[in-house]
PDB file of C-alpha atoms in Angstrom:
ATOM      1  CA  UNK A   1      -1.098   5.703  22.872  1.00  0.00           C
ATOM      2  CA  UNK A   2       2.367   5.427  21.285  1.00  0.00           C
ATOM      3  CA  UNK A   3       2.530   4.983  17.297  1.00  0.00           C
ATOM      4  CA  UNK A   4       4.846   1.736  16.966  1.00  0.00           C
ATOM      5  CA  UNK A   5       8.392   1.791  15.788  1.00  0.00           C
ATOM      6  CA  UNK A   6       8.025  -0.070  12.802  1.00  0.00           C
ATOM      7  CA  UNK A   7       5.132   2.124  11.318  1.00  0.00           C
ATOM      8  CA  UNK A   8       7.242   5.264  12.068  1.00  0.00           C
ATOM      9  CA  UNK A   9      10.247   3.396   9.944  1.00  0.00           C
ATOM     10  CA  UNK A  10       8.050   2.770   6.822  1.00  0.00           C
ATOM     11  CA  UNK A  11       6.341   6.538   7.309  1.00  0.00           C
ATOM     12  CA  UNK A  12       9.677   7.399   7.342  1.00  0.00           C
ATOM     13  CA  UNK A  13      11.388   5.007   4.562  1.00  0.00           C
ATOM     14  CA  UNK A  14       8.359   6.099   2.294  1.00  0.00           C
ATOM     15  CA  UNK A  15       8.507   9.259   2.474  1.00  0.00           C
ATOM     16  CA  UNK A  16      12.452   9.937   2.301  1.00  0.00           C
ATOM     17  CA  UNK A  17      12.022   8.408  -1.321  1.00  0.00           C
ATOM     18  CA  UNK A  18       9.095  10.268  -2.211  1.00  0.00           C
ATOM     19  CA  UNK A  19      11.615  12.742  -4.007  1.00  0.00           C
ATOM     20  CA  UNK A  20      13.546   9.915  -5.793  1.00  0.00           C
ATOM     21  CA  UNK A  21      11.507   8.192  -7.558  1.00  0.00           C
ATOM     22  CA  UNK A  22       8.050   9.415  -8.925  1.00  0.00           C
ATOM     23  CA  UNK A  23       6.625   6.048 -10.716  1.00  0.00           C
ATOM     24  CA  UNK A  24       3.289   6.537  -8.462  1.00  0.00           C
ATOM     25  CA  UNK A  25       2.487   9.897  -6.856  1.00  0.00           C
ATOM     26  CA  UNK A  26       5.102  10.534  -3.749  1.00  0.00           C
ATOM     27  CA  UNK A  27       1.884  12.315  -2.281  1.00  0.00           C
ATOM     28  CA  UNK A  28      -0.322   8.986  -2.546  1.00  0.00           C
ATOM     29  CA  UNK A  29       2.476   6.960  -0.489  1.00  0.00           C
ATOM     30  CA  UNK A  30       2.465   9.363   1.976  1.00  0.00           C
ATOM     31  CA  UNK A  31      -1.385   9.456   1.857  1.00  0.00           C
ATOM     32  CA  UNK A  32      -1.230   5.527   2.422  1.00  0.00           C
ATOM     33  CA  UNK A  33       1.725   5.926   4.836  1.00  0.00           C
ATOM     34  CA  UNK A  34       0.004   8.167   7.435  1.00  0.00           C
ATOM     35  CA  UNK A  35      -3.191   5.709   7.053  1.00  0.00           C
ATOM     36  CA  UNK A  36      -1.558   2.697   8.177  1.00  0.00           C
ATOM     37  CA  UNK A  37       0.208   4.980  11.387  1.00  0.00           C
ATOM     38  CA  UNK A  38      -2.808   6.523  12.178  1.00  0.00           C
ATOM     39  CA  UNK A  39      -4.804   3.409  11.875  1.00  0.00           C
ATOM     40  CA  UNK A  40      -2.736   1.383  14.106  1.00  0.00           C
ATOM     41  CA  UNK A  41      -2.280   4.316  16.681  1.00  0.00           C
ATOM     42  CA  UNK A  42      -5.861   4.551  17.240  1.00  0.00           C
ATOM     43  CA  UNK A  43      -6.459   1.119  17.429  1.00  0.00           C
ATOM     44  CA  UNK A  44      -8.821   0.772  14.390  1.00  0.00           C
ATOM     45  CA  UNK A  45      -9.334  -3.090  13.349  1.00  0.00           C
ATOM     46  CA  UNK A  46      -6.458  -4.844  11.807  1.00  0.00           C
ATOM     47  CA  UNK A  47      -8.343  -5.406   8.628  1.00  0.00           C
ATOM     48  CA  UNK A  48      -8.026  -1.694   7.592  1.00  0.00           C
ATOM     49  CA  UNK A  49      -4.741  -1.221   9.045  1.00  0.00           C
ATOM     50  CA  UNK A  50      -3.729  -4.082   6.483  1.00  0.00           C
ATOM     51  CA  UNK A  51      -5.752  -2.262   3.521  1.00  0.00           C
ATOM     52  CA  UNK A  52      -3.158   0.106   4.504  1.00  0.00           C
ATOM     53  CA  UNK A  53      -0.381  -1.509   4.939  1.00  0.00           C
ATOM     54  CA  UNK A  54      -0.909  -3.431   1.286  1.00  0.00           C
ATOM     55  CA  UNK A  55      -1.810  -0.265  -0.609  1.00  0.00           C
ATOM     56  CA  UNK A  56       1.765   1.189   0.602  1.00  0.00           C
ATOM     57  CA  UNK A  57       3.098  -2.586  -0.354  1.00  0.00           C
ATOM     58  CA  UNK A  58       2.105  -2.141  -3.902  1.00  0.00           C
ATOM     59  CA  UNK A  59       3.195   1.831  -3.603  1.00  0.00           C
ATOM     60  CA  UNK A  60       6.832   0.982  -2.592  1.00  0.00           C
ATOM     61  CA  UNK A  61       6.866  -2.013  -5.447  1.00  0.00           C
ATOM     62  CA  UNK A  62       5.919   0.666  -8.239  1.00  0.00           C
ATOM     63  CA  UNK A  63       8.325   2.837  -7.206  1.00  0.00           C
ATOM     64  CA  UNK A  64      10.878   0.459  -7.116  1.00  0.00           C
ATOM     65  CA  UNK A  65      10.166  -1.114 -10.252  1.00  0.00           C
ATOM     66  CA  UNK A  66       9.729   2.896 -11.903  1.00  0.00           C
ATOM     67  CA  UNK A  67      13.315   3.273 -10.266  1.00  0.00           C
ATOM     68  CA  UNK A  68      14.657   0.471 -11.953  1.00  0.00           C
ATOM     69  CA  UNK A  69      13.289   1.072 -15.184  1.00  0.00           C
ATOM     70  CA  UNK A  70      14.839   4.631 -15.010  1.00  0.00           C
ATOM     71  CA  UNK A  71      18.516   3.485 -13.926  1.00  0.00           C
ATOM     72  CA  UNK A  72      17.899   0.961 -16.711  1.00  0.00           C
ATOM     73  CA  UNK A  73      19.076  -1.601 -14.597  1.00  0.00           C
ATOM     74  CA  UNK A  74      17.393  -5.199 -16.058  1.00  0.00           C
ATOM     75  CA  UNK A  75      17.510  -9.013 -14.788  1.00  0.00           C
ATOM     76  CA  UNK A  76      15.518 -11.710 -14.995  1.00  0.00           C
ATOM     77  CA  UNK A  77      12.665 -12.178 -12.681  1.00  0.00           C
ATOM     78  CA  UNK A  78      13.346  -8.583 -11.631  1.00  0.00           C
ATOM     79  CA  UNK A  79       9.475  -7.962 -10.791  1.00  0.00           C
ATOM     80  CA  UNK A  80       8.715 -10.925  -9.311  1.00  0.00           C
ATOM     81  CA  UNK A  81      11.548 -10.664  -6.684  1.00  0.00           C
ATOM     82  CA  UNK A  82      10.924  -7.304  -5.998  1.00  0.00           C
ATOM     83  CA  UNK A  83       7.102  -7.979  -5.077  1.00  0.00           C
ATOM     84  CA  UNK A  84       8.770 -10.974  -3.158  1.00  0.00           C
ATOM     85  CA  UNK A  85      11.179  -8.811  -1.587  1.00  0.00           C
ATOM     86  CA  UNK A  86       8.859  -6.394   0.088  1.00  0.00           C
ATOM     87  CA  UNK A  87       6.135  -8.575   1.177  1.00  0.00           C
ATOM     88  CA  UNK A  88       8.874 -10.601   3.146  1.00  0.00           C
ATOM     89  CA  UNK A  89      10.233  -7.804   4.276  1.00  0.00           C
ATOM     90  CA  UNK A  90       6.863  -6.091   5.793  1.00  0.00           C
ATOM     91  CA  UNK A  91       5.590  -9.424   6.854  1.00  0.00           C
ATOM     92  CA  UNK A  92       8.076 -11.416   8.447  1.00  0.00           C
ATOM     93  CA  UNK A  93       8.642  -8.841  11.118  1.00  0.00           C
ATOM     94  CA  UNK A  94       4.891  -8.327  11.303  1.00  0.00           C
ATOM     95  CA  UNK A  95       4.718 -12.579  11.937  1.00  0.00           C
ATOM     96  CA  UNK A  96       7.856 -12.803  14.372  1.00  0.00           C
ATOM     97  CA  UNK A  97       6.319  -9.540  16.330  1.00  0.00           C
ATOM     98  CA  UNK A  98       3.181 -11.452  17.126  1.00  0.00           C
ATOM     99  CA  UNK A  99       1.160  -8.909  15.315  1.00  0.00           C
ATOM    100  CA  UNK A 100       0.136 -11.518  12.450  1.00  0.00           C
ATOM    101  CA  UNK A 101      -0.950 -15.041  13.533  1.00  0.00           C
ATOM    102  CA  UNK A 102      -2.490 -14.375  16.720  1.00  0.00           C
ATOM    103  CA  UNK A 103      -5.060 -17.097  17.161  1.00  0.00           C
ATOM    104  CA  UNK A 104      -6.907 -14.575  18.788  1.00  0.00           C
ATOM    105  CA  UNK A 105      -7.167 -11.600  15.490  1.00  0.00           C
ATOM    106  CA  UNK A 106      -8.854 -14.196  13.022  1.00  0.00           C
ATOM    107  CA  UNK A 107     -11.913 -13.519  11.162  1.00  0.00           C
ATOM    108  CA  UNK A 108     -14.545 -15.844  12.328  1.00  0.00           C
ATOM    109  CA  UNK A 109     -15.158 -17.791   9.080  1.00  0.00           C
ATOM    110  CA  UNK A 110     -12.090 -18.512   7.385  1.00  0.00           C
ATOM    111  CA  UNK A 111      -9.500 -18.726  10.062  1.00  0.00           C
ATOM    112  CA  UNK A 112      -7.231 -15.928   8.413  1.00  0.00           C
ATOM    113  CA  UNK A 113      -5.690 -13.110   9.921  1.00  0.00           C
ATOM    114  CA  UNK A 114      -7.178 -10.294   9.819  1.00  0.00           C
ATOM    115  CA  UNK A 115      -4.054  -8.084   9.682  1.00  0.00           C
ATOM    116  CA  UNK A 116      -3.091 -10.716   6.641  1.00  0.00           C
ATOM    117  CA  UNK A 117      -6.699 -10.470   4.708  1.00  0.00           C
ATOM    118  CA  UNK A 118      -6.819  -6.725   5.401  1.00  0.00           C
ATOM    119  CA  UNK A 119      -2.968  -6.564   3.196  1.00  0.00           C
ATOM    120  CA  UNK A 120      -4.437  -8.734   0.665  1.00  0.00           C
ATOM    121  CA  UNK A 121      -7.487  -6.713   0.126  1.00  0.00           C
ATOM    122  CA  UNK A 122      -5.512  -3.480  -0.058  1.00  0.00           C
ATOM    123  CA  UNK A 123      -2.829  -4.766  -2.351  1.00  0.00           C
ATOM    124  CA  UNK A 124      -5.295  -6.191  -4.882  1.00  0.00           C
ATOM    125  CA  UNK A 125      -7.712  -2.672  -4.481  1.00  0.00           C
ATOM    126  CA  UNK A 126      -4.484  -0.213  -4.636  1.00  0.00           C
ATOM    127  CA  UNK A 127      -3.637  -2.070  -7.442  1.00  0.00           C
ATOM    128  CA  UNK A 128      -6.741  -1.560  -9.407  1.00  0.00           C
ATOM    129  CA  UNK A 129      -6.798   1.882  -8.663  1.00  0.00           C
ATOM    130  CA  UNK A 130      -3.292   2.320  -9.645  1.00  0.00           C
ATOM    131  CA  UNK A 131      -4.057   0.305 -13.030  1.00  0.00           C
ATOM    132  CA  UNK A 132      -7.455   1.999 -13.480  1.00  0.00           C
ATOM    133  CA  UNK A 133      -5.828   5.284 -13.548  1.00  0.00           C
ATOM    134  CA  UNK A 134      -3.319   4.590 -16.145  1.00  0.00           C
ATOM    135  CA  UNK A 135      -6.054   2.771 -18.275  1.00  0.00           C
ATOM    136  CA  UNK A 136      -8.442   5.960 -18.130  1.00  0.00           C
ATOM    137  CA  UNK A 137      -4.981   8.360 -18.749  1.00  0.00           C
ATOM    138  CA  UNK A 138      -4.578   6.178 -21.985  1.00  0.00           C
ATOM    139  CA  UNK A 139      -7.992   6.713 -23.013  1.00  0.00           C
ATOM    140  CA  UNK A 140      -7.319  10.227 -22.691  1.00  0.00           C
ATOM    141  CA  UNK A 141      -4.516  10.742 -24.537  1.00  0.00           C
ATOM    142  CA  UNK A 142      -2.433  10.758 -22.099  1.00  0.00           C
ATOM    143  CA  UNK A 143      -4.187  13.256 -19.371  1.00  0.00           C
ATOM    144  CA  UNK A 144      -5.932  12.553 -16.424  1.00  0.00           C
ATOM    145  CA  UNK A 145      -9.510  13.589 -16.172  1.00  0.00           C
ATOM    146  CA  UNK A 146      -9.498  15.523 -13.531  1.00  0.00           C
ATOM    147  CA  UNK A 147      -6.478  17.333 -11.069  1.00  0.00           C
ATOM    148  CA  UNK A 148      -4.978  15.059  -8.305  1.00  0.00           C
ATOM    149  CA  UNK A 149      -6.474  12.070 -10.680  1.00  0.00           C
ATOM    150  CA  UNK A 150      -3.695  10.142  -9.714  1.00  0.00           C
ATOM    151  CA  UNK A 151      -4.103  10.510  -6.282  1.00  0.00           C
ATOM    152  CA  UNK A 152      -7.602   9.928  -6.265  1.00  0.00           C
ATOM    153  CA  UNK A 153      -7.590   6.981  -7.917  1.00  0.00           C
ATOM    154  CA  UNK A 154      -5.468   4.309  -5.961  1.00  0.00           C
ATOM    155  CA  UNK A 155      -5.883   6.035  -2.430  1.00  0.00           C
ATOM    156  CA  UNK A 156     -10.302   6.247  -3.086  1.00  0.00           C
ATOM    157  CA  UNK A 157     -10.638   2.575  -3.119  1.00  0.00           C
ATOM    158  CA  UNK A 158      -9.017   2.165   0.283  1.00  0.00           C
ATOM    159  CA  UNK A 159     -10.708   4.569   1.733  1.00  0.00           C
ATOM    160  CA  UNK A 160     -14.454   3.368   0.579  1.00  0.00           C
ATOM    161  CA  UNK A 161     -13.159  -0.488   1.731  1.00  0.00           C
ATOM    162  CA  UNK A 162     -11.742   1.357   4.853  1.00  0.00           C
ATOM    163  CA  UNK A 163     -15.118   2.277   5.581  1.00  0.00           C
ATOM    164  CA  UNK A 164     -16.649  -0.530   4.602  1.00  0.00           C
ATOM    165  CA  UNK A 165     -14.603  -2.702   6.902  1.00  0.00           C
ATOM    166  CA  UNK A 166     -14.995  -0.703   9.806  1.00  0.00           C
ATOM    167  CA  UNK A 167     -19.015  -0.904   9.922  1.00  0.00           C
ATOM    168  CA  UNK A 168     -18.450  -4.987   9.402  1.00  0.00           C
ATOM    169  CA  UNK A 169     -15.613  -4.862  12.222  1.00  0.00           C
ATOM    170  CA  UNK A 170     -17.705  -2.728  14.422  1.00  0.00           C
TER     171      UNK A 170
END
């Protein structure tokens, strides 16, 4: 089975910037990155290919906004566009490809896509693993509990709902 294009271009996008900018672990995009190819090149269930997908979402926005803050460069509504920014740009595509809103990838009760739920869920758990880390780093003045902490902690989450959402799928 081929890996699609557009999963080699964000493998690829993510991890030519993992050198740049270091806002959340390069090694944790990547991490995420090779999920969501892998995931969709085996054809696992959309809903943890999205998990994916969202967790390198909110990867690409930290980075971005850790780039920003280190150029200095400062506008209004800087955040909120650049959360808007790369959810339209990973979604649209995504939607005009066919690959979200096929009536026939729904989950049974709500109606929603199950590519779409699966980047919700794994935007709102990468982000609590992301923030969770750099609440338990303050706590500790600074230092992380244990080696690769930051790693651990946004990439773990996915990976438990990952498995999760493949015994409900199955």
């Amino acid at each position: 089975m081929k890996m699609p294009i557009y999963l080699l271009f964000i493998f690829t996008i993510s991890f030519l910037f993992a050198k740049k900018v270091l806002a959340v672990c390069p090694i944790c995009t990547i991490a995420v990155g090779t999920g969501v190819g892998f995931s969709r090149w085996l054809g696992i269930d959309d809903t943890i290919t999205g998990l994916w997908i969202g967790g390198l979402i909110v990867s690409m926005i930290t980075w971005t906004e850790g780039w920003l803050k280190k150029k200095n460069i400062r506008f209004r509504g800087r955040t909120l566009i650049n959360i808007l920014a790369y959810y339209t740009l990973i979604i649209t595509p995504l939607y005009y490809s066919g690959i979200i809103g096929n009536p026939f990838n729904t989950l049974c009760a709500c109606g929603l896509d199950k590519l779409l739920f699966g980047i919700i869920a794994g935007s709102s758990t990468f982000w609590f693993g992301e923030s969770w880390y750099f609440y338990l780093k303050e706590k500790n003045n600074g230092h992380a509990y244990f080696p690769f902490q930051k790693v651990v902690m946004p990439v773990l989450p996915l990976i438990i709902l990952s498995i999760i959402y493949y015994f409900l799928t199955k």
